[in-house]
Structures are given as C-alpha cells and as structure tokens.
CSV table of C-alpha atoms in Angstrom, one decimal:
chain,number,residue,atom,x,y,z
A,38,UNK,CA,161.2,81.2,157.5
A,39,UNK,CA,162.7,84.6,158.5
A,40,UNK,CA,162.6,86.1,155.0
A,41,UNK,CA,158.8,85.4,155.0
A,42,UNK,CA,158.5,86.9,158.7
A,43,UNK,CA,160.3,90.0,157.7
A,44,UNK,CA,158.2,90.4,154.3
A,45,UNK,CA,155.2,90.1,156.3
A,46,UNK,CA,156.1,92.7,158.9
A,47,UNK,CA,157.3,95.3,156.0
A,48,UNK,CA,154.1,94.5,154.2
A,49,UNK,CA,151.8,95.2,157.5
A,50,UNK,CA,153.6,98.4,158.2
A,51,UNK,CA,153.3,99.6,154.4
A,52,UNK,CA,149.7,98.9,154.5
A,53,UNK,CA,149.1,100.8,157.7
A,54,UNK,CA,151.0,103.7,156.3
A,55,UNK,CA,148.5,103.7,153.1
A,56,UNK,CA,150.7,103.7,150.3
A,57,UNK,CA,150.2,100.4,149.3
A,58,UNK,CA,146.5,100.7,149.7
A,59,UNK,CA,146.5,103.6,147.1
A,60,UNK,CA,148.7,101.1,144.6
A,61,UNK,CA,146.2,98.5,145.4
A,62,UNK,CA,143.1,100.7,144.6
A,63,UNK,CA,144.7,102.0,141.6
A,64,UNK,CA,145.5,98.5,140.3
A,65,UNK,CA,142.0,97.1,140.9
A,66,UNK,CA,140.5,100.3,139.2
A,67,UNK,CA,142.9,99.4,136.1
A,68,UNK,CA,141.9,96.0,135.8
A,69,UNK,CA,138.3,96.8,136.2
A,70,UNK,CA,138.7,99.4,133.5
A,71,UNK,CA,140.5,97.0,130.8
A,72,UNK,CA,137.9,94.3,131.8
A,73,UNK,CA,135.0,96.7,131.1
A,74,UNK,CA,136.6,97.9,127.7
A,75,UNK,CA,137.2,94.5,126.6
A,76,UNK,CA,133.8,93.2,127.5
A,77,UNK,CA,132.3,95.9,125.7
A,78,UNK,CA,134.4,95.7,122.5
A,79,UNK,CA,134.0,91.8,122.4
A,80,UNK,CA,130.1,92.3,122.6
A,81,UNK,CA,130.2,94.9,119.8
A,82,UNK,CA,132.2,92.8,117.7
A,83,UNK,CA,129.8,89.9,118.0
A,84,UNK,CA,127.0,92.2,117.3
A,85,UNK,CA,128.7,93.5,114.2
A,86,UNK,CA,129.5,90.1,112.9
A,87,UNK,CA,126.0,88.7,113.3
A,88,UNK,CA,124.5,91.8,111.6
A,89,UNK,CA,127.4,92.0,109.0
A,90,UNK,CA,125.7,90.0,106.2
A,91,UNK,CA,122.3,91.6,106.7
A,92,UNK,CA,124.0,95.3,106.6
A,93,UNK,CA,125.9,94.4,103.2
A,94,UNK,CA,122.7,92.4,101.6
A,95,UNK,CA,124.9,89.4,101.2
A,96,UNK,CA,128.2,87.5,102.3
A,97,UNK,CA,130.1,89.4,100.1
A,98,UNK,CA,129.9,92.6,97.7
A,99,UNK,CA,131.5,93.2,94.5
A,100,UNK,CA,131.6,96.6,93.1
A,101,UNK,CA,133.0,97.9,89.9
A,102,UNK,CA,132.7,100.7,87.5
A,103,UNK,CA,132.6,98.3,84.6
A,104,UNK,CA,130.4,95.2,84.4
A,105,UNK,CA,131.9,92.3,86.2
A,106,UNK,CA,133.4,89.8,83.9
A,107,UNK,CA,136.1,86.8,83.7
A,108,UNK,CA,137.4,84.8,86.6
A,109,UNK,CA,135.0,86.9,89.3
A,110,UNK,CA,131.9,86.2,87.3
A,111,UNK,CA,132.5,82.5,86.9
A,112,UNK,CA,133.1,82.1,90.5
A,113,UNK,CA,129.6,83.7,91.1
A,114,UNK,CA,128.0,81.3,88.6
A,115,UNK,CA,129.5,78.3,90.6
A,116,UNK,CA,127.1,75.7,91.7
A,117,UNK,CA,125.6,76.4,95.2
A,118,UNK,CA,126.3,80.1,95.3
A,119,UNK,CA,123.5,82.3,95.1
A,120,UNK,CA,123.9,86.1,93.7
A,121,UNK,CA,122.0,89.1,92.6
A,122,UNK,CA,123.1,91.7,90.4
A,123,UNK,CA,122.5,95.6,90.8
A,124,UNK,CA,123.2,98.3,88.6
A,125,UNK,CA,123.5,101.9,90.5
A,126,UNK,CA,123.8,105.6,88.7
A,127,UNK,CA,122.9,108.9,89.3
A,128,UNK,CA,120.1,110.6,87.5
A,129,UNK,CA,117.5,113.5,87.9
A,130,UNK,CA,114.3,112.5,89.5
A,131,UNK,CA,111.1,114.5,88.7
A,132,UNK,CA,108.0,114.5,90.6
A,133,UNK,CA,104.9,116.6,89.2
A,134,UNK,CA,104.5,118.7,86.0
A,135,UNK,CA,105.5,122.3,84.9
A,136,UNK,CA,106.2,125.0,87.3
A,137,UNK,CA,105.0,122.7,90.3
A,138,UNK,CA,107.5,120.0,89.6
A,139,UNK,CA,110.0,118.9,91.9
A,140,UNK,CA,113.8,117.9,90.6
A,141,UNK,CA,116.5,116.4,92.3
A,142,UNK,CA,119.5,114.5,91.5
A,143,UNK,CA,119.0,111.1,92.8
A,144,UNK,CA,120.6,107.7,93.0
A,145,UNK,CA,119.1,105.2,91.1
A,146,UNK,CA,119.7,101.4,91.8
A,147,UNK,CA,118.2,98.6,89.3
A,148,UNK,CA,117.6,95.6,91.3
A,149,UNK,CA,118.2,92.1,90.1
A,150,UNK,CA,116.0,89.2,91.1
A,151,UNK,CA,116.9,87.7,94.4
A,152,UNK,CA,118.2,90.8,95.7
A,153,UNK,CA,118.9,91.0,99.0
A,154,UNK,CA,120.4,87.8,99.4
A,155,UNK,CA,120.6,88.7,103.3
A,156,UNK,CA,118.5,91.1,105.1
A,157,UNK,CA,115.2,92.5,103.8
A,158,UNK,CA,113.7,95.8,102.6
A,159,UNK,CA,110.7,97.1,105.0
A,160,UNK,CA,108.4,99.2,103.0
A,161,UNK,CA,105.5,101.3,103.5
A,162,UNK,CA,102.9,101.4,100.4
A,163,UNK,CA,100.5,103.5,102.2
A,164,UNK,CA,98.8,100.4,104.1
A,165,UNK,CA,101.6,100.4,106.9
A,166,UNK,CA,105.0,98.9,107.3
A,167,UNK,CA,105.7,95.3,106.0
A,168,UNK,CA,108.7,93.2,104.7
A,169,UNK,CA,108.9,93.6,100.9
A,170,UNK,CA,108.2,90.7,98.7
A,171,UNK,CA,110.8,90.8,96.2
A,172,UNK,CA,111.7,93.7,94.1
A,173,UNK,CA,109.3,96.4,92.7
A,174,UNK,CA,107.3,95.3,89.8
A,175,UNK,CA,108.0,96.5,86.2
A,176,UNK,CA,106.6,100.1,85.8
A,177,UNK,CA,106.8,100.9,89.6
A,178,UNK,CA,109.6,102.0,92.0
A,179,UNK,CA,110.2,102.3,95.6
A,180,UNK,CA,111.9,105.5,97.2
A,181,UNK,CA,113.5,106.4,100.4
A,182,UNK,CA,111.2,108.2,102.8
A,183,UNK,CA,114.1,111.0,102.8
A,184,UNK,CA,113.8,111.2,99.2
A,185,UNK,CA,110.1,111.2,98.8
A,186,UNK,CA,109.7,114.2,101.7
A,187,UNK,CA,112.7,116.1,99.6
A,188,UNK,CA,110.5,115.6,96.4
A,189,UNK,CA,107.0,116.2,97.9
A,190,UNK,CA,105.9,112.7,96.5
A,191,UNK,CA,103.5,110.2,98.1
A,192,UNK,CA,102.8,106.6,97.2
A,193,UNK,CA,100.8,106.4,93.9
A,194,UNK,CA,102.5,109.6,92.3
A,195,UNK,CA,104.0,109.6,88.9
A,196,UNK,CA,107.8,109.8,88.9
A,197,UNK,CA,109.8,110.6,85.9
A,198,UNK,CA,113.4,109.4,85.4
A,199,UNK,CA,114.7,110.5,82.1
A,200,UNK,CA,112.1,109.4,79.4
A,201,UNK,CA,110.6,106.8,81.8
A,202,UNK,CA,107.4,107.5,84.0
A,203,UNK,CA,107.0,105.4,86.7
A,204,UNK,CA,104.5,104.9,89.6
A,205,UNK,CA,105.7,105.4,93.3
A,206,UNK,CA,104.4,101.7,94.6
A,207,UNK,CA,106.1,102.3,98.4
A,208,UNK,CA,108.7,104.2,100.6
A,209,UNK,CA,111.5,102.2,102.0
A,210,UNK,CA,112.0,102.3,105.7
A,211,UNK,CA,114.6,100.0,105.8
A,212,UNK,CA,116.9,98.6,103.3
A,213,UNK,CA,119.5,95.9,103.8
A,214,UNK,CA,122.7,97.4,102.7
A,215,UNK,CA,122.0,101.3,103.9
A,216,UNK,CA,125.1,101.2,106.2
A,217,UNK,CA,127.2,101.6,103.4
A,218,UNK,CA,125.4,105.0,102.4
A,219,UNK,CA,125.9,107.0,105.6
A,220,UNK,CA,126.8,110.1,103.9
A,221,UNK,CA,124.4,110.1,101.1
A,222,UNK,CA,121.9,112.7,101.1
A,223,UNK,CA,120.3,112.3,97.7
A,224,UNK,CA,116.9,110.8,97.2
A,225,UNK,CA,117.5,107.2,96.4
A,226,UNK,CA,115.1,105.3,93.9
C-alpha cells in the first residue's frame, strides 16, 4: 500500500513538472502515426489484391521468348482451366502513303480468342467508349490512343504492318494488362 501511494505521489509530481506530459504526447503521436500508416497500407494492399487479376488480364501470366511447351502447356490445358495465348513483338507501323506517311516502331500483340480472361478492353470506335466484345476481327486492328496520336491515325484509316494492310477499327482507351507497361511509349497495336 505504501509503495502504491509513493508511486502515485511521484506520478502527480512528474505530471505537474511537465516532463511526463511531453512523453505521453510523444507516445500518443507515435501510436497514431503507426496506426494510420498501417491502415493506409492495409487498404492499399486490399485494393491491389482485388485489382491484381484485372491488371494482369488473368490469374497468372506466363511469358517466354519461345513458345510455351511441355508441362506448363499441359497444365494450362487441364480441364477446368481457361487460358488465352498472345504473341508480342516489335515492328514498324505505317499510317498514310508516300512522303506523308508516318512511321514508328510499335509493339504488336496478336490476341488469342478469350483474351482477356479477367478485366476488359474499353475501346472507342468513333461512336463513343464502350466495353469491347472479344478481340479485333480479322483484317482490323485496335491501337492505343497515344499511338494513334503519334502516327496521326484516325478510326477507319489504313495501317500497314509489314506487308499487311489493316483497318484501324477502334482506339483503346483502357486495356486489362496496361499496368505491366508503365515505361513503354511506343504505339501499341
């Protein structure tokens, strides 16, 4: 009992002197800061986990510089699993003819049926933005808005890639796996 009374008296004296108040204020500030940082981090982690599949275009992405084969291909073809294949490479893209032609090295992607497995393309085909139904039909292509601006291309223009001449059917406003291309400035087709 004496020990408790002594402790109480010393605590009141230290509170009156101000030293303990500064310590308590610093402790409270530290707790608030750690809690706030933890809260923000937790919210960001949850949001990223929810959007991760959409950002990837699927639950998992396998990339390689050779066609995927062997056990990995067998696993992708297992019953109950959906998969889509894409082929990506760089090539020259030309819009226009002769001296008025615009040329740029661009990123081409041939999309397999069913792509994307998660998320969606938002395209503008000249009649406003809408969700895309599938992939471009044969003989047409979609191009990123930034790429179309760089090349001076508009919906309906002829676009040459190698020996192929395709029609620009739509501009891509949003694509499912664009998060993987933050530093790419080349036109995407």
